[in-house]
Coordinates of N, CA, C and O and ligand atoms in Angstrom, one line a residue:
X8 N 5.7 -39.9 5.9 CA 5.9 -40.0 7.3 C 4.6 -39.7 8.1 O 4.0 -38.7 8.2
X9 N 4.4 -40.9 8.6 CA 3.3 -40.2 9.8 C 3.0 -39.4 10.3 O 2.0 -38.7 10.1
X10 N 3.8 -39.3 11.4 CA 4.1 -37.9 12.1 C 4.0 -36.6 11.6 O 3.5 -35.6 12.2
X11 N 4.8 -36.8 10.2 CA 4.8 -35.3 9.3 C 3.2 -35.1 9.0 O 2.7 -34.0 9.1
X12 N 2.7 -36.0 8.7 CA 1.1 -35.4 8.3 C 0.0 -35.1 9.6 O -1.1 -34.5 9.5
X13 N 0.4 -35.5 10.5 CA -0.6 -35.5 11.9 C 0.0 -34.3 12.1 O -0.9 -33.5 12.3
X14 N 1.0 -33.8 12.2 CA 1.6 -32.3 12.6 C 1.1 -31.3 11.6 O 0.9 -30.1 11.9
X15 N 1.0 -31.9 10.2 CA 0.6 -30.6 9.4 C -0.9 -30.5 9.7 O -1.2 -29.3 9.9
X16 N -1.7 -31.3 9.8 CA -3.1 -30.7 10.2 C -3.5 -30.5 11.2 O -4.7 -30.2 11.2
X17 N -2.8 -30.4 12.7 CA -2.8 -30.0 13.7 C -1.9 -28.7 13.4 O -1.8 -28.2 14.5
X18 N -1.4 -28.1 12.6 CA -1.0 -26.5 12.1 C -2.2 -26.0 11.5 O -2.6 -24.9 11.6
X19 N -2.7 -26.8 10.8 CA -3.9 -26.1 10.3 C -5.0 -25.9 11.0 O -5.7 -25.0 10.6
X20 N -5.3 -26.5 11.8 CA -6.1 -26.9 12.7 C -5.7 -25.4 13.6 O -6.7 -24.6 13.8
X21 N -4.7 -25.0 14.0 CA -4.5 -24.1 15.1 C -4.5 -22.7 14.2 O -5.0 -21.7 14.7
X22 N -4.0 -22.7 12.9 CA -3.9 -21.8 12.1 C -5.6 -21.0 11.7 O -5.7 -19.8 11.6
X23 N -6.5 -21.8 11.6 CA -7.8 -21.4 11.4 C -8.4 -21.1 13.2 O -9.4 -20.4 13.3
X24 N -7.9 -21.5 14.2 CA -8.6 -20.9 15.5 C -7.8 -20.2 15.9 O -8.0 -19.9 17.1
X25 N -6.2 -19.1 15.2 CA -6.1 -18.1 15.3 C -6.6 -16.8 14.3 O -6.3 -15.6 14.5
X26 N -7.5 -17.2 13.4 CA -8.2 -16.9 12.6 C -8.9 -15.6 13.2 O -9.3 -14.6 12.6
X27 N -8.9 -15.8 14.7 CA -10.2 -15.1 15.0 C -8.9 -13.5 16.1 O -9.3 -12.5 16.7
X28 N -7.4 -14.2 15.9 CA -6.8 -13.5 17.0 C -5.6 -13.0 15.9 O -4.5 -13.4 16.1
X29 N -5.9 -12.4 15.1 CA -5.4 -12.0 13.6 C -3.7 -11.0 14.0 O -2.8 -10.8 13.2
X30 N -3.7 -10.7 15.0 CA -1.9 -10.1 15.8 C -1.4 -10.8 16.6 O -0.4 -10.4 17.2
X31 N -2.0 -12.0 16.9 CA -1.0 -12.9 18.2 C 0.1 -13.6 17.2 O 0.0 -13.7 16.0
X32 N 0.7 -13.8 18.0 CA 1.8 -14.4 18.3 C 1.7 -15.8 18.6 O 0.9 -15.8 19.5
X33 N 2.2 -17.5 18.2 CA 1.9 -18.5 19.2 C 3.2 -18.2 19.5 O 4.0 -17.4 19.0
X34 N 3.4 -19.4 20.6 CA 5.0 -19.3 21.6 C 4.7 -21.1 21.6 O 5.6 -21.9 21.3
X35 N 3.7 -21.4 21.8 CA 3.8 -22.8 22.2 C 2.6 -24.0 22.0 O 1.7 -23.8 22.8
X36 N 2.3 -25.0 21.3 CA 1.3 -25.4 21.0 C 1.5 -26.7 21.9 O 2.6 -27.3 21.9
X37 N 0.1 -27.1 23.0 CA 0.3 -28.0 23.7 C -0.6 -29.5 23.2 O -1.8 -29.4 23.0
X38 N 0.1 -30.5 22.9 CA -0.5 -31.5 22.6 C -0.8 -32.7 23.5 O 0.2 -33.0 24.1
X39 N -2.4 -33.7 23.7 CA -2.4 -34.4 24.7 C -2.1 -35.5 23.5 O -2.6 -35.3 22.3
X40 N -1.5 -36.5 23.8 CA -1.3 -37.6 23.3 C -1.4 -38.8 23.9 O -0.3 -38.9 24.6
X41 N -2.1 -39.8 24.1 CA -2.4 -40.9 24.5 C -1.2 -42.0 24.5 O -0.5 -42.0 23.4
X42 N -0.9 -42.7 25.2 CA 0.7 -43.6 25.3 C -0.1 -44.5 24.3 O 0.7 -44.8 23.4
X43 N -1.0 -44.9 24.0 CA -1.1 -45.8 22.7 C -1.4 -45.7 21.5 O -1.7 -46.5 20.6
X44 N -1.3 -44.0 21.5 CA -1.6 -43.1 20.1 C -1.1 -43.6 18.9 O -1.6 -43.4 17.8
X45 N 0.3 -44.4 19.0 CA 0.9 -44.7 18.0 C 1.6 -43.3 17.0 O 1.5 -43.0 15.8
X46 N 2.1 -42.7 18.0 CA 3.1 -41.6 17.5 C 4.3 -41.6 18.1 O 4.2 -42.4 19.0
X47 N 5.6 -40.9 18.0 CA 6.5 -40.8 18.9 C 6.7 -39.3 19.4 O 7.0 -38.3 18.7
X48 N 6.6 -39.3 20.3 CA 6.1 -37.4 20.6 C 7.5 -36.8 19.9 O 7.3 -36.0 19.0
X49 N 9.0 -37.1 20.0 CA 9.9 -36.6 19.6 C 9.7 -36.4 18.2 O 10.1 -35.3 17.8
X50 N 9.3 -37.0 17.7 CA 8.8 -37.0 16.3 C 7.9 -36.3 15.8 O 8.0 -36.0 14.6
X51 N 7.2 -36.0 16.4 CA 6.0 -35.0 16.5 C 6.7 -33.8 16.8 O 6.2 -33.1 15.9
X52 N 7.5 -33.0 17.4 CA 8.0 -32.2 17.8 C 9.2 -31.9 16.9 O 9.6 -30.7 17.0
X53 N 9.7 -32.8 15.9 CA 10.6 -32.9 15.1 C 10.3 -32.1 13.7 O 10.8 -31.1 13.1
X54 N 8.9 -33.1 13.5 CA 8.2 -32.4 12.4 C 6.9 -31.4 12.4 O 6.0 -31.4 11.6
X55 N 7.1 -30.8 13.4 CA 6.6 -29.9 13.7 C 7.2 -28.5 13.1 O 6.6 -27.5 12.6
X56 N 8.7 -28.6 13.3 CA 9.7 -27.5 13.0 C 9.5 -27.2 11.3 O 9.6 -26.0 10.8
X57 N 9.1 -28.3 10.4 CA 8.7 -28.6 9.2 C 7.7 -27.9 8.9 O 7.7 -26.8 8.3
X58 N 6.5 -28.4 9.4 CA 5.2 -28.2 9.3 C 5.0 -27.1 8.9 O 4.7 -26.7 7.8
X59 N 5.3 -26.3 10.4 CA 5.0 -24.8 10.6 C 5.9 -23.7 10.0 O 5.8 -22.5 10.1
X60 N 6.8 -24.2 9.4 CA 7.1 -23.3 8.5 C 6.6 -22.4 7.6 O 5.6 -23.0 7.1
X61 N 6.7 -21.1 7.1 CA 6.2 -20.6 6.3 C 4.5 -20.3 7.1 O 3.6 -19.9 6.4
X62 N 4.5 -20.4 8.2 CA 2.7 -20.7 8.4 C 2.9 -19.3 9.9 O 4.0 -19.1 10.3
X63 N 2.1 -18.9 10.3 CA 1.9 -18.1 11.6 C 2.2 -18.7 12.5 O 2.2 -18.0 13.6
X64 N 2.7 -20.1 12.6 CA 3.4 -20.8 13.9 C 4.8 -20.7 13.2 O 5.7 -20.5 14.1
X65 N 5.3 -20.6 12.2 CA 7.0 -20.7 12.3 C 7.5 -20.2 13.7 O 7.0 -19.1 14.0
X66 N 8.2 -20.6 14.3 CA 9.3 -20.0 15.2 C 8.5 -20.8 16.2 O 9.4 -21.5 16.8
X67 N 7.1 -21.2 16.7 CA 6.8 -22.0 18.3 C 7.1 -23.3 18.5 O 7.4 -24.1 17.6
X68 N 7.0 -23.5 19.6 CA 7.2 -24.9 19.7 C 6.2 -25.8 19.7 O 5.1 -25.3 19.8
X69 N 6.4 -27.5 19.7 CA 5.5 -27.7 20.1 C 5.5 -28.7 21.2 O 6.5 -29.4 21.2
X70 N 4.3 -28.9 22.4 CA 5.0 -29.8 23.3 C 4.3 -30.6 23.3 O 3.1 -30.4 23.1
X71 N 4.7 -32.2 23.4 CA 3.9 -33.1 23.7 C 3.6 -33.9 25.1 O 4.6 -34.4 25.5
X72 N 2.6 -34.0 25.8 CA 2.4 -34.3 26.6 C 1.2 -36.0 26.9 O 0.0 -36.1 26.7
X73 N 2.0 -36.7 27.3 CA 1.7 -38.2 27.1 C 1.1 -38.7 28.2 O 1.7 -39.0 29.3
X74 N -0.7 -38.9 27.9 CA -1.5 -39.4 29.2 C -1.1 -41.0 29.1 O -0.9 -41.7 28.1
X75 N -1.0 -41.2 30.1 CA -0.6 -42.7 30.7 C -2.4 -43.7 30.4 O -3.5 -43.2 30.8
X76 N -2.2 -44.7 29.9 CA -3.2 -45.7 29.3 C -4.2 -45.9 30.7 O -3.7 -46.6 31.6
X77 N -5.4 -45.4 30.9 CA -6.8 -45.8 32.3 C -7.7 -46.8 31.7 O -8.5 -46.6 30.8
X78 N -7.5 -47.9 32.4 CA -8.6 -48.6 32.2 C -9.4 -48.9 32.8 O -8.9 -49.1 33.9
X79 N -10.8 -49.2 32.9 CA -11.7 -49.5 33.9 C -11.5 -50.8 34.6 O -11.2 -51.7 33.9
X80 N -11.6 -50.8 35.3 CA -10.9 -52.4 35.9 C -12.7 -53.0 36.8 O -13.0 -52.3 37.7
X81 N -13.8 -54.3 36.5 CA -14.6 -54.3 37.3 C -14.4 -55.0 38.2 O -15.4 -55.1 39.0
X82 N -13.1 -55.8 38.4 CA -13.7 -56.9 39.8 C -13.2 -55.6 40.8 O -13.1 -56.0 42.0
X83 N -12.7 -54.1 40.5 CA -11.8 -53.4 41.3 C -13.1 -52.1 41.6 O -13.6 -51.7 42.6
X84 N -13.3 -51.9 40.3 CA -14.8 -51.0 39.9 C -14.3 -49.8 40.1 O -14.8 -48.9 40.8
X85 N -13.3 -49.7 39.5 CA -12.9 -48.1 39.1 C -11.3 -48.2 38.0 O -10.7 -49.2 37.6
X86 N -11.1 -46.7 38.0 CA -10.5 -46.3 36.8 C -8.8 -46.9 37.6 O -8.4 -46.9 38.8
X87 N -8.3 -47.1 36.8 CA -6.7 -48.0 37.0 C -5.7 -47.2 36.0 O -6.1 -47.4 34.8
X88 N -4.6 -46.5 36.2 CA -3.7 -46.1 35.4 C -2.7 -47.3 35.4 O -2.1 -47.7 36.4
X89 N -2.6 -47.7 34.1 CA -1.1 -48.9 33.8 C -0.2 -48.3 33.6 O -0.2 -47.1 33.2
X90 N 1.0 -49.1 34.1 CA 2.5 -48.5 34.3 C 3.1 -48.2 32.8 O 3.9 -47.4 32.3
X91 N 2.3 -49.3 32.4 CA 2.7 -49.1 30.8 C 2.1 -50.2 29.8 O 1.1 -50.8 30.1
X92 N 2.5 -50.2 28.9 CA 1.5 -50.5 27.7 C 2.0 -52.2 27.0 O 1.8 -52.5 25.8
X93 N 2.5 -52.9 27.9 CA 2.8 -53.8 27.8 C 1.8 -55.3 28.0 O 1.6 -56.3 27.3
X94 N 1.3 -54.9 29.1 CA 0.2 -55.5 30.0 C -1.0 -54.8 30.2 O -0.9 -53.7 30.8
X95 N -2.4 -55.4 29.6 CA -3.5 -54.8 30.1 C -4.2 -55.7 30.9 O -5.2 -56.4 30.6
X96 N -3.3 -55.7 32.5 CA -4.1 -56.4 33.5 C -4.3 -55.0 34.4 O -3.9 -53.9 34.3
X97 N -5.2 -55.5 35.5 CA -5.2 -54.3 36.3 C -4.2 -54.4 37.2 O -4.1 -55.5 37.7
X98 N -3.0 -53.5 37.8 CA -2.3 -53.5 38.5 C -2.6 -53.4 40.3 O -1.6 -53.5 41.0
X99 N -3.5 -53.3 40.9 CA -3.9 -53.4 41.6 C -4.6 -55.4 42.1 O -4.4 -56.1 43.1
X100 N -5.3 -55.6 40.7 CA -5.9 -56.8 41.0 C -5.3 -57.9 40.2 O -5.4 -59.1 40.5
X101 N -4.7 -57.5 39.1 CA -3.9 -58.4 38.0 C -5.2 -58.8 37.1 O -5.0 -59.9 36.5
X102 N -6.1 -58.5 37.0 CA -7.2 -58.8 36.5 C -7.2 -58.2 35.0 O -6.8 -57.1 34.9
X103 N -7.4 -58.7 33.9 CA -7.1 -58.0 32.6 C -8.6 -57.7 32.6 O -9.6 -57.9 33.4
X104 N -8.5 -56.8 31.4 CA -9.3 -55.3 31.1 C -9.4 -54.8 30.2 O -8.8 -53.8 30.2
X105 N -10.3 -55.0 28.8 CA -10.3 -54.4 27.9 C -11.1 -52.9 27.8 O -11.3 -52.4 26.8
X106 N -11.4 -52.3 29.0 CA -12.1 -51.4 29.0 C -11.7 -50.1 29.2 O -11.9 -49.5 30.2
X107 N -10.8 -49.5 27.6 CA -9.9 -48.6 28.1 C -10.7 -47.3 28.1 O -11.7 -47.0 27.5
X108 N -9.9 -46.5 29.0 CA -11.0 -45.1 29.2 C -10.2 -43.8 28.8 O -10.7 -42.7 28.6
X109 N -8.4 -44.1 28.8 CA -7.7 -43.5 28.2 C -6.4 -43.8 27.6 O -5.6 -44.5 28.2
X110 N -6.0 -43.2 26.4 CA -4.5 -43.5 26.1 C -4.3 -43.5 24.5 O -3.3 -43.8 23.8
X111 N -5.8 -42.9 23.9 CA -5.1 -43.3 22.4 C -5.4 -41.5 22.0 O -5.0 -41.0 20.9
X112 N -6.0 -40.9 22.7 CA -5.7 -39.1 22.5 C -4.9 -38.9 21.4 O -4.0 -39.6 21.1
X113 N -5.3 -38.0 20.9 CA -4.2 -37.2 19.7 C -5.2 -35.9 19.5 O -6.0 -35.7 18.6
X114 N -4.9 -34.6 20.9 CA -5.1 -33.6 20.1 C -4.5 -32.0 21.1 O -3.7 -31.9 21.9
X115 N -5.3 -31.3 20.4 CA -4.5 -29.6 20.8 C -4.7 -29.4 22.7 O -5.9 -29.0 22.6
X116 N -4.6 -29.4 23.3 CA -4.8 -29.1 24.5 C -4.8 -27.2 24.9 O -5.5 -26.4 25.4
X117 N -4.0 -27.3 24.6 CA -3.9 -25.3 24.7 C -3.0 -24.7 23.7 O -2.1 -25.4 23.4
X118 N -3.1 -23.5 23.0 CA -2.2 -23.1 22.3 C -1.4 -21.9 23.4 O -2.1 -21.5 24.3
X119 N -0.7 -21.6 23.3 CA -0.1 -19.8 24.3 C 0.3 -19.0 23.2 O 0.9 -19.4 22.3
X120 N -0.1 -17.7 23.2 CA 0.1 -16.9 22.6 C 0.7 -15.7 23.6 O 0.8 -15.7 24.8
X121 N 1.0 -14.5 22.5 CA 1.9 -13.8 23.5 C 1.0 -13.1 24.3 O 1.6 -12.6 25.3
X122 N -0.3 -13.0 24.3 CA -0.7 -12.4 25.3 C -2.3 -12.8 25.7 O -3.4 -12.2 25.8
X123 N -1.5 -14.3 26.0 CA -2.7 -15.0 26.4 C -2.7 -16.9 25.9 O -1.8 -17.3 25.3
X124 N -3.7 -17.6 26.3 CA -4.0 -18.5 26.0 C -5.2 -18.8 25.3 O -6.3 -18.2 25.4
X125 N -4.8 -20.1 24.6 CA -6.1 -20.3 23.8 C -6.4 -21.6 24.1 O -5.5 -22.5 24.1
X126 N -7.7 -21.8 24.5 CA -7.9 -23.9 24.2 C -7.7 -24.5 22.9 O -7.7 -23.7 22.0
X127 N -7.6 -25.8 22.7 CA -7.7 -25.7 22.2 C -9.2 -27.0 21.6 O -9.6 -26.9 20.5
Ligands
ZN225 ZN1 -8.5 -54.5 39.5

């Protein structure tokens, strides 16, 4: 499963930068994910419950948080958020655009612990 392996090394990934905070607690691991990441956040959140088992995250959640696809648009000459990922014209000018600036993200954004935050 896809998902199952992007979630386990994003546990590992957070499990080695608690490395350094050896009695916290996490409560909640925040993830940015790009709408054209090619994951399904529910999915990601599913097998997350998996992952972290047995590991210093058992028991947190994890959230996924889905940046909307920006492309640079030039006959407009600036950054353009698409409604969605159907169409890469600019919504403003209808002008298409291969010049994306955001949407394929896949990573930690903050972790929370119990007494405190971590970036990630
Ligand atoms: Zn435009």
């Amino acid at each position: 499963m896809h998902e199952l392996s992007i979630v386990t090394s994003i546990v590992e990934t957070v499990t080695e930068t608690l490395a350094a905070y050896p009695t916290a607690r996490v409560l909640e691991v925040r993830l940015r994910v790009g709408a054209l990441a090619s994951v399904i956040p529910e999915s990601l959140e599913f097998c997350y419950g998996i992952a972290s088992e047995g590991t210093p995250l058992e028991g947190s959640r994890l959230v996924v948080n889905v940046l909307p696809v920006v492309m640079h648009c030039a006959s407009c000459g600036q950054n353009v958020e698409l409604e969605g990922v159907q169409s890469f014209r600019c919504p403003r000018c209808g002008e298409p655009s291969s010049d994306m600036r955001q949407g394929r993200e896949l990573e930690i954004d903050s972790i929370e612990i119990d007494d405190g935050e971590v970036k990630g």
